[in-house]
PDB file of N, CA and C in Angstrom:
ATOM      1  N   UNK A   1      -0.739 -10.508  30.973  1.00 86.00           N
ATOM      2  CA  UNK A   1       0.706 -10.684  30.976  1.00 86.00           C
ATOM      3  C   UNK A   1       1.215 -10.667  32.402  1.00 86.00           C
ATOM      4  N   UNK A   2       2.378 -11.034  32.492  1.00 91.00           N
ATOM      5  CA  UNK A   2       3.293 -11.080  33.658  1.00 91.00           C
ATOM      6  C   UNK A   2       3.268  -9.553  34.462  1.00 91.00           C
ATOM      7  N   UNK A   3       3.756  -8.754  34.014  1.00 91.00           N
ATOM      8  CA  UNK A   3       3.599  -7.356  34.338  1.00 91.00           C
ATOM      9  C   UNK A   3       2.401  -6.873  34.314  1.00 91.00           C
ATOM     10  N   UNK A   4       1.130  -7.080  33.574  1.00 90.00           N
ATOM     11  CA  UNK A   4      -0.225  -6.253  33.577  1.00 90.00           C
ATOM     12  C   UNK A   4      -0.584  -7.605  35.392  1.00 90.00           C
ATOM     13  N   UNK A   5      -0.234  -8.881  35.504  1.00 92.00           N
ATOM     14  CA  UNK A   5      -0.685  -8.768  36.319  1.00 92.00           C
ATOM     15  C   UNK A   5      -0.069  -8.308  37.786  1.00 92.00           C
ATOM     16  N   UNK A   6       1.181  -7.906  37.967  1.00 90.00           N
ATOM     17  CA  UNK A   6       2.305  -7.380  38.823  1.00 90.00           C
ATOM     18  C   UNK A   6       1.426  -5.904  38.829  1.00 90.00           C
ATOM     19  N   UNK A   7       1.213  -5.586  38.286  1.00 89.00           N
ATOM     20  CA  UNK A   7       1.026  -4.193  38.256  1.00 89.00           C
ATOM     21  C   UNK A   7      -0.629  -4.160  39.029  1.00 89.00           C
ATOM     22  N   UNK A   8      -1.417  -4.950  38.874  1.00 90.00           N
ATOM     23  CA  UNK A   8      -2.779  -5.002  39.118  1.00 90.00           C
ATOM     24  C   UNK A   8      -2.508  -5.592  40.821  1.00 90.00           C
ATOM     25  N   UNK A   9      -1.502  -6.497  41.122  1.00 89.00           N
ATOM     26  CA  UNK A   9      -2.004  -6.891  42.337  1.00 89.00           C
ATOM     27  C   UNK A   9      -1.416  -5.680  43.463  1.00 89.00           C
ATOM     28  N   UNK A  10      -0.107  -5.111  43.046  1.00 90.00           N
ATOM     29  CA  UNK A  10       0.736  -4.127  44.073  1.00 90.00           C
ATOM     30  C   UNK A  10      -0.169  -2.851  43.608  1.00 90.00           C
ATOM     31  N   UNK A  11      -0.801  -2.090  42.794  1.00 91.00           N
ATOM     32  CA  UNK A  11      -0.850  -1.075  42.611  1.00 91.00           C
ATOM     33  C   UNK A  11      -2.723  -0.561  42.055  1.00 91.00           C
ATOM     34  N   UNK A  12      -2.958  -1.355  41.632  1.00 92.00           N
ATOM     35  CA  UNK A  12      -4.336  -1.139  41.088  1.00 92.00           C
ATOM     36  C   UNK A  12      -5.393  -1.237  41.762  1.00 92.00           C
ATOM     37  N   UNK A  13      -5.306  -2.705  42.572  1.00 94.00           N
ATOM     38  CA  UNK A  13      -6.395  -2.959  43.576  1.00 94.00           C
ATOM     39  C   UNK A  13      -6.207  -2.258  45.005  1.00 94.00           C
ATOM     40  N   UNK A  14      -4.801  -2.118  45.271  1.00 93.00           N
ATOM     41  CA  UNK A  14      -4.963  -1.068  46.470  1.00 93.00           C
ATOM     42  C   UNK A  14      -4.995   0.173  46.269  1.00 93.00           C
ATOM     43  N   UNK A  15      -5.511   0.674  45.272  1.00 94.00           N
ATOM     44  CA  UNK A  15      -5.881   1.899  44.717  1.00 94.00           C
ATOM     45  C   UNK A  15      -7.454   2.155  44.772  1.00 94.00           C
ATOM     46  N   UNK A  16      -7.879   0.948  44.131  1.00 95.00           N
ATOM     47  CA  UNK A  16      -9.066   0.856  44.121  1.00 95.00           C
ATOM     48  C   UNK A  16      -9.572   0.640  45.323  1.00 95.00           C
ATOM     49  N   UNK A  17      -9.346   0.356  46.124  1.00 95.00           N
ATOM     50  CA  UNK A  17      -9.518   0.014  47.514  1.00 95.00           C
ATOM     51  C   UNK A  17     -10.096   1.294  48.076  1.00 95.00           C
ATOM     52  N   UNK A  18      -9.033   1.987  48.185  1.00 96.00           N
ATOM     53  CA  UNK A  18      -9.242   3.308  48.984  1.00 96.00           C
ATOM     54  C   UNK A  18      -9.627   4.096  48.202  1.00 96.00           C
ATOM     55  N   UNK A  19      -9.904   4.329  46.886  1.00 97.00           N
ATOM     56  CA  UNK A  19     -11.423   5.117  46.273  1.00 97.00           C
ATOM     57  C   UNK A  19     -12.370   4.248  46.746  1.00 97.00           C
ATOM     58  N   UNK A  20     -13.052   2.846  46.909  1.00 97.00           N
ATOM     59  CA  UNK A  20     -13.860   2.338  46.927  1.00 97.00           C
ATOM     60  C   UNK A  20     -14.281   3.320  48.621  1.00 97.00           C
ATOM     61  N   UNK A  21     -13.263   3.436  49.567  1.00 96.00           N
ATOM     62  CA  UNK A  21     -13.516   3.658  51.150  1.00 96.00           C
ATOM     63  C   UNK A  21     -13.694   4.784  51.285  1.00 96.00           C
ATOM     64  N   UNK A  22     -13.305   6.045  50.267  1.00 97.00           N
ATOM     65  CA  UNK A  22     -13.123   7.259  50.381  1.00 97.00           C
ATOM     66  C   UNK A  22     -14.548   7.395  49.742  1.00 97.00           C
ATOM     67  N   UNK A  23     -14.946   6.832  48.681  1.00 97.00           N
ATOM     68  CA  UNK A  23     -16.534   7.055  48.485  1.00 97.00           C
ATOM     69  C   UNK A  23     -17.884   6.946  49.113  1.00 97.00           C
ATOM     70  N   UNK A  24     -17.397   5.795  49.953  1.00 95.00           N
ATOM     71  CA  UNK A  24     -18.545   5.194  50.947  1.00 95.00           C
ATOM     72  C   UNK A  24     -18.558   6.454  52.167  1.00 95.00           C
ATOM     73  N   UNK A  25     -17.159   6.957  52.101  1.00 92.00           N
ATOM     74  CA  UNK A  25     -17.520   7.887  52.894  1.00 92.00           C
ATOM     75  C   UNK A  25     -17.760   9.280  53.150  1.00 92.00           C
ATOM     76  N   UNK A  26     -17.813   9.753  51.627  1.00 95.00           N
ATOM     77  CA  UNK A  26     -18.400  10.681  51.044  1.00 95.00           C
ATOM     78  C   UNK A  26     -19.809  10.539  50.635  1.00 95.00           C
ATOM     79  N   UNK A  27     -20.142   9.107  50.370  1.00 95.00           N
ATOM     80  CA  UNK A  27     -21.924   9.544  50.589  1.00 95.00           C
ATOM     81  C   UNK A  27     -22.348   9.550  52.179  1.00 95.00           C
ATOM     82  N   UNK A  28     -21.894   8.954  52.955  1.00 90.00           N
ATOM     83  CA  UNK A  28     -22.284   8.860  54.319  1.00 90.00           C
ATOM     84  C   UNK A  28     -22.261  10.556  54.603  1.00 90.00           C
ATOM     85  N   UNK A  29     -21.250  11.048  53.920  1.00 91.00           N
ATOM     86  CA  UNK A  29     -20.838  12.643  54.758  1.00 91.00           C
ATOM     87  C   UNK A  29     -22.262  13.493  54.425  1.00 91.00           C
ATOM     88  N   UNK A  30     -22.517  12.907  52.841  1.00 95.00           N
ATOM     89  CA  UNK A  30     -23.254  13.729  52.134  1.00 95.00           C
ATOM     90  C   UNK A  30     -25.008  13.499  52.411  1.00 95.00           C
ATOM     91  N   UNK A  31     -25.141  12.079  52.654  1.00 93.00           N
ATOM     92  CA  UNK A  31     -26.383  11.831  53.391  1.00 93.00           C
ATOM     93  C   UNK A  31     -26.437  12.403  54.529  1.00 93.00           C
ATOM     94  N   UNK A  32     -25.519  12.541  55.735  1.00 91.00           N
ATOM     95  CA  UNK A  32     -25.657  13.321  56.850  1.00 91.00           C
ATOM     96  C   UNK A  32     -26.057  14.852  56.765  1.00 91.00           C
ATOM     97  N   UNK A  33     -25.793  15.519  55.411  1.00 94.00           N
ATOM     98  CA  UNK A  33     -26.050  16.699  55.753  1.00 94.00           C
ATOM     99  C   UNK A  33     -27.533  16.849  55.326  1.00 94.00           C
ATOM    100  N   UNK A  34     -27.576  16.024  53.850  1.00 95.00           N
ATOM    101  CA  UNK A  34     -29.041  15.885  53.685  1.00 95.00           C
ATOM    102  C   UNK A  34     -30.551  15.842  54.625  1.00 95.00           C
ATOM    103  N   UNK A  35     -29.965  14.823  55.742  1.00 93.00           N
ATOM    104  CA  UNK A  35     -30.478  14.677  56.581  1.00 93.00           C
ATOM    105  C   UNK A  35     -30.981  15.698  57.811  1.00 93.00           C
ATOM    106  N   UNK A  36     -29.755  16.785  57.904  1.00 93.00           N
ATOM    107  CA  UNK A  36     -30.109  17.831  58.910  1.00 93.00           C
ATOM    108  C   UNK A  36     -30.377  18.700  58.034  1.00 93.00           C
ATOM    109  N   UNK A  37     -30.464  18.880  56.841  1.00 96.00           N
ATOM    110  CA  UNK A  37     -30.893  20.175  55.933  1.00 96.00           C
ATOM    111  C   UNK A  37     -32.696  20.016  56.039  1.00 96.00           C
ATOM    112  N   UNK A  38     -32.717  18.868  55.679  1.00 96.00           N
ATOM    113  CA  UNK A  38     -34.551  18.520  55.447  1.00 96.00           C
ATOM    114  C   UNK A  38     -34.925  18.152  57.263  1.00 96.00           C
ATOM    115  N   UNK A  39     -34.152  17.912  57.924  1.00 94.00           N
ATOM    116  CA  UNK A  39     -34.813  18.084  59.394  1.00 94.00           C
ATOM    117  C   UNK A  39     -35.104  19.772  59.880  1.00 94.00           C
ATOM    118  N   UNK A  40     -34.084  20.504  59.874  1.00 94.00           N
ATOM    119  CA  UNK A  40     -34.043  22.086  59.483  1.00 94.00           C
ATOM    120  C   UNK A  40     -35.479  22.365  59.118  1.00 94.00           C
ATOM    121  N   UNK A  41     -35.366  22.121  57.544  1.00 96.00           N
ATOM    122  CA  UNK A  41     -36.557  22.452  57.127  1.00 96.00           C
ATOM    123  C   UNK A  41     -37.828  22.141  57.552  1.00 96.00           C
ATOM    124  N   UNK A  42     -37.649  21.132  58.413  1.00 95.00           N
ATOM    125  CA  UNK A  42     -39.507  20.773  59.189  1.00 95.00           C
ATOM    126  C   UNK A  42     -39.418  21.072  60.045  1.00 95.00           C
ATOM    127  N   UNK A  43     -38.283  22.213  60.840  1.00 94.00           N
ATOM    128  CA  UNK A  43     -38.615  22.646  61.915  1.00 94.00           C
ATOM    129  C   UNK A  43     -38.309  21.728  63.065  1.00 94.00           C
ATOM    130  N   UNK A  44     -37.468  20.579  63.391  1.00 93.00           N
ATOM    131  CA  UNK A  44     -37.677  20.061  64.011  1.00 93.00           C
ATOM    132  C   UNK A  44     -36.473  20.510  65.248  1.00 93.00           C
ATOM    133  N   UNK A  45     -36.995  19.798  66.302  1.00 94.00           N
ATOM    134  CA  UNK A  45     -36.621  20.547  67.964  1.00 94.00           C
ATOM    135  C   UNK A  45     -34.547  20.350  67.472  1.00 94.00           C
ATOM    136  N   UNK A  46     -33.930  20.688  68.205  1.00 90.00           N
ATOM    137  CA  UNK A  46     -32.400  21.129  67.652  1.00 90.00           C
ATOM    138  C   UNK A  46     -31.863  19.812  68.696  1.00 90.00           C
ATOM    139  N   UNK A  47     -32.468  19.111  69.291  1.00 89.00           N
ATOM    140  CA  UNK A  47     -32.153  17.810  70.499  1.00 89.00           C
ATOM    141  C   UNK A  47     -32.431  16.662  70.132  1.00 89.00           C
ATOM    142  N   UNK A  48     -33.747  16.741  69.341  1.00 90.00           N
ATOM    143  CA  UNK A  48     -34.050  15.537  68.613  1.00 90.00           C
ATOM    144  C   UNK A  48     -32.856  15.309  67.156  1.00 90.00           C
ATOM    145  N   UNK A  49     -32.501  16.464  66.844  1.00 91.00           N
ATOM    146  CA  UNK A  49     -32.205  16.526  65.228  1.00 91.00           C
ATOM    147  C   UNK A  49     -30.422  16.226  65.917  1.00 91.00           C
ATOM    148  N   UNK A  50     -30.235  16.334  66.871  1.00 88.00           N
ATOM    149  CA  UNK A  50     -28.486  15.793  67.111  1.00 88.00           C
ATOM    150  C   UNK A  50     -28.685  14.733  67.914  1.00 88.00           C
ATOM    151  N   UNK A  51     -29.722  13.724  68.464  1.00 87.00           N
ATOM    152  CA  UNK A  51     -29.667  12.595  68.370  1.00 87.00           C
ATOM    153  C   UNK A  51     -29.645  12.044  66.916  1.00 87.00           C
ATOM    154  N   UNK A  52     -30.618  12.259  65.879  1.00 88.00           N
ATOM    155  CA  UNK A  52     -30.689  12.191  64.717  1.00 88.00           C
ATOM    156  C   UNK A  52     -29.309  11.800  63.712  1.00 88.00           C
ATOM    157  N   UNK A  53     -28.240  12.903  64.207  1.00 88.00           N
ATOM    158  CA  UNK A  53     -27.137  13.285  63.300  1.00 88.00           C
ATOM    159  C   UNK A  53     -26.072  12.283  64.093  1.00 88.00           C
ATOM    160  N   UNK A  54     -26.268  12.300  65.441  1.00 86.00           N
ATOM    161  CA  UNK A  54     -25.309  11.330  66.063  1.00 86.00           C
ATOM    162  C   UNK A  54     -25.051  10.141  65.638  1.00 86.00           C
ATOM    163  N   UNK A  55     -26.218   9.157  65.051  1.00 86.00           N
ATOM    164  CA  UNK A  55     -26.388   8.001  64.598  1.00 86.00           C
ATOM    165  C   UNK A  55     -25.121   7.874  63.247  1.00 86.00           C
ATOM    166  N   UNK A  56     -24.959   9.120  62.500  1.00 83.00           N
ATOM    167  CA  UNK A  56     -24.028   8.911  61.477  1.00 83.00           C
ATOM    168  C   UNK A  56     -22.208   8.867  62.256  1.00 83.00           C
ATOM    169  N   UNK A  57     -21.987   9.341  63.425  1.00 81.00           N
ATOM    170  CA  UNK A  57     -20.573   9.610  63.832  1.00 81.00           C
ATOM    171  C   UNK A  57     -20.081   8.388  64.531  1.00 81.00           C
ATOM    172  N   UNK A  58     -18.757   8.214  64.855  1.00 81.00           N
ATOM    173  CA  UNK A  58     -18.175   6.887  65.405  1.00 81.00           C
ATOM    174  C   UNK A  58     -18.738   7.569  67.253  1.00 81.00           C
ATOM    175  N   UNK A  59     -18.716   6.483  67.799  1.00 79.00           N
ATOM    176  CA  UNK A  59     -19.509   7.229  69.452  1.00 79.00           C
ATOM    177  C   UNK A  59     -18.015   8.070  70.157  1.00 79.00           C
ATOM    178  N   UNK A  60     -16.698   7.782  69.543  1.00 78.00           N
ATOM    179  CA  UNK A  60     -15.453   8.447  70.130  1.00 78.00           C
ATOM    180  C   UNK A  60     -15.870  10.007  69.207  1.00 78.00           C
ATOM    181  N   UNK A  61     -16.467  10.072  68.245  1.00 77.00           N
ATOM    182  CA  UNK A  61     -16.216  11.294  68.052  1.00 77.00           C
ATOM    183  C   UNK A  61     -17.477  12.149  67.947  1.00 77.00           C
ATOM    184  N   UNK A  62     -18.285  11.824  68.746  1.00 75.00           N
ATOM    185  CA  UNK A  62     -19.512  12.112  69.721  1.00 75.00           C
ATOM    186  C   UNK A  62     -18.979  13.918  70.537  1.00 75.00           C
ATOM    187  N   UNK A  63     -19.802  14.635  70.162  1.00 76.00           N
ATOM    188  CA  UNK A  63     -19.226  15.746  71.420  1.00 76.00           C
ATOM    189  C   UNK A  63     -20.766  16.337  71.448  1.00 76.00           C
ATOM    190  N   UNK A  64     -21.708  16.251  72.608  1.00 68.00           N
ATOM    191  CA  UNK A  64     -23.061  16.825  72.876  1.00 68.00           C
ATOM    192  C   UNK A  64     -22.629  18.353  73.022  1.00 68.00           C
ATOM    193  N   UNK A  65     -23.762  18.938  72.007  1.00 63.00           N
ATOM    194  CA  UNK A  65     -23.883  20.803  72.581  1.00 63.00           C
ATOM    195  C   UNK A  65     -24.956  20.662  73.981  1.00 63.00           C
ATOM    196  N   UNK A  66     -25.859  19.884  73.808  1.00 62.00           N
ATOM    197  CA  UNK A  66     -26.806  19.620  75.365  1.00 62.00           C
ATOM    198  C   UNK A  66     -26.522  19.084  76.268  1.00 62.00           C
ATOM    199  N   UNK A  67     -25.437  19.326  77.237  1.00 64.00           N
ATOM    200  CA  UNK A  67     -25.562  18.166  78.033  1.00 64.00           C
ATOM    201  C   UNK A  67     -26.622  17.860  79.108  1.00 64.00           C
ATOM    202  N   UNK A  68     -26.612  16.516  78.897  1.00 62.00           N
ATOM    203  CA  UNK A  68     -27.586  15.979  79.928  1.00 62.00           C
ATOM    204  C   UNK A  68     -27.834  16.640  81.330  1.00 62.00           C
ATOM    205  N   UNK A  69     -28.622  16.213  82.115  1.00 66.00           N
ATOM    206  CA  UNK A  69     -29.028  16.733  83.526  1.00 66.00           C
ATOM    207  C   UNK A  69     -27.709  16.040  84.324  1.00 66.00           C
ATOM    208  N   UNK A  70     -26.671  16.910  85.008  1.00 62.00           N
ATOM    209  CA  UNK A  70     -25.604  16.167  86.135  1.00 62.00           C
ATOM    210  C   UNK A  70     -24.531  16.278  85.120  1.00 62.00           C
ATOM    211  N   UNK A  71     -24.211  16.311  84.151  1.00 58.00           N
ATOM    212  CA  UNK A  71     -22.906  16.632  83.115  1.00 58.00           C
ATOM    213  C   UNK A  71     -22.943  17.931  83.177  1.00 58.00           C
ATOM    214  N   UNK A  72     -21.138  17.820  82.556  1.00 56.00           N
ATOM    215  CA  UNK A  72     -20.862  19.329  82.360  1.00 56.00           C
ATOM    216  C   UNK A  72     -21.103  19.636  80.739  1.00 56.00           C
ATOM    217  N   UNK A  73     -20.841  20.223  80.480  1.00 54.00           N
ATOM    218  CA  UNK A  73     -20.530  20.678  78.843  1.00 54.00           C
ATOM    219  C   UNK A  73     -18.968  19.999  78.098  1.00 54.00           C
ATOM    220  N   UNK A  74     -19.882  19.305  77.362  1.00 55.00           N
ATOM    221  CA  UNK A  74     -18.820  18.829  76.579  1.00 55.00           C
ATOM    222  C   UNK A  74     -17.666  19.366  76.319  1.00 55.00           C
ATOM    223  N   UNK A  75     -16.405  18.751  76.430  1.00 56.00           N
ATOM    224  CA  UNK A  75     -15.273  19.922  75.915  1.00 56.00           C
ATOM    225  C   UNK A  75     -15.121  20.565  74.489  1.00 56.00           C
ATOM    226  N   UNK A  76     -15.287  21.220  73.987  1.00 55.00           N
ATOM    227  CA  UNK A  76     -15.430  21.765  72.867  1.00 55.00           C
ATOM    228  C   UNK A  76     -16.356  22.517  72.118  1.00 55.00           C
ATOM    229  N   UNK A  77     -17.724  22.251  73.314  1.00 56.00           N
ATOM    230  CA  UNK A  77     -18.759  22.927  72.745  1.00 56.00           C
ATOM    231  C   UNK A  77     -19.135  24.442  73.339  1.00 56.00           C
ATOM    232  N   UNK A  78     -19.548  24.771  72.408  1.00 57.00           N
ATOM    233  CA  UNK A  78     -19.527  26.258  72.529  1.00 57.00           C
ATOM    234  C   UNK A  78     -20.882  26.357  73.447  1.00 57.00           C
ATOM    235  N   UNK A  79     -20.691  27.444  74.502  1.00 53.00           N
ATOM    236  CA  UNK A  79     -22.149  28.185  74.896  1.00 53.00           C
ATOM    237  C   UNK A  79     -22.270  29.247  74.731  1.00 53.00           C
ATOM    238  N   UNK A  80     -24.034  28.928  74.551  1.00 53.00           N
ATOM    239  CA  UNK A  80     -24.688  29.872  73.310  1.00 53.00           C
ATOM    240  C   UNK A  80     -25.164  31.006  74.079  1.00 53.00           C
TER     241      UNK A  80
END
């Protein structure tokens, strides 16, 4: 009908939209942790495993706990 399709183009599909974006990025969140839980578990070095985890973040929201040789410490990161 006239209205079922008024209603589907203003309200349904941009609904669906942003569950579709909010999901993609809830498995991404949820694979990321997966990922450092089972790295954890094999023990692996804590430098390798946040290059590892970096690969999932946008590079603006990048903040190293190691910094490199000639950098300072990232702003925000804590020393240990």
């Amino acid at each position: 009908t006239f209205y079922g399709a008024i209603l589907a183009n203003m309200l349904f599909q941009p609904a669906a939209g942003k569950l579709r974006v909010r999901t993609q990025e809830e498995v991404r969140f949820k694979e990321l942790i997966l990922r450092g839980v089972l790295s954890i578990a094999d023990g692996e070095n804590p430098r390798v495993l946040e290059q590892k985890l970096h690969v999932f973040l946008a590079p603006s929201a990048r903040i190293s706990a190691f910094p490199t040789p000639g950098q300072g410490r990232a702003e925000g990161a804590k020393a240990w």
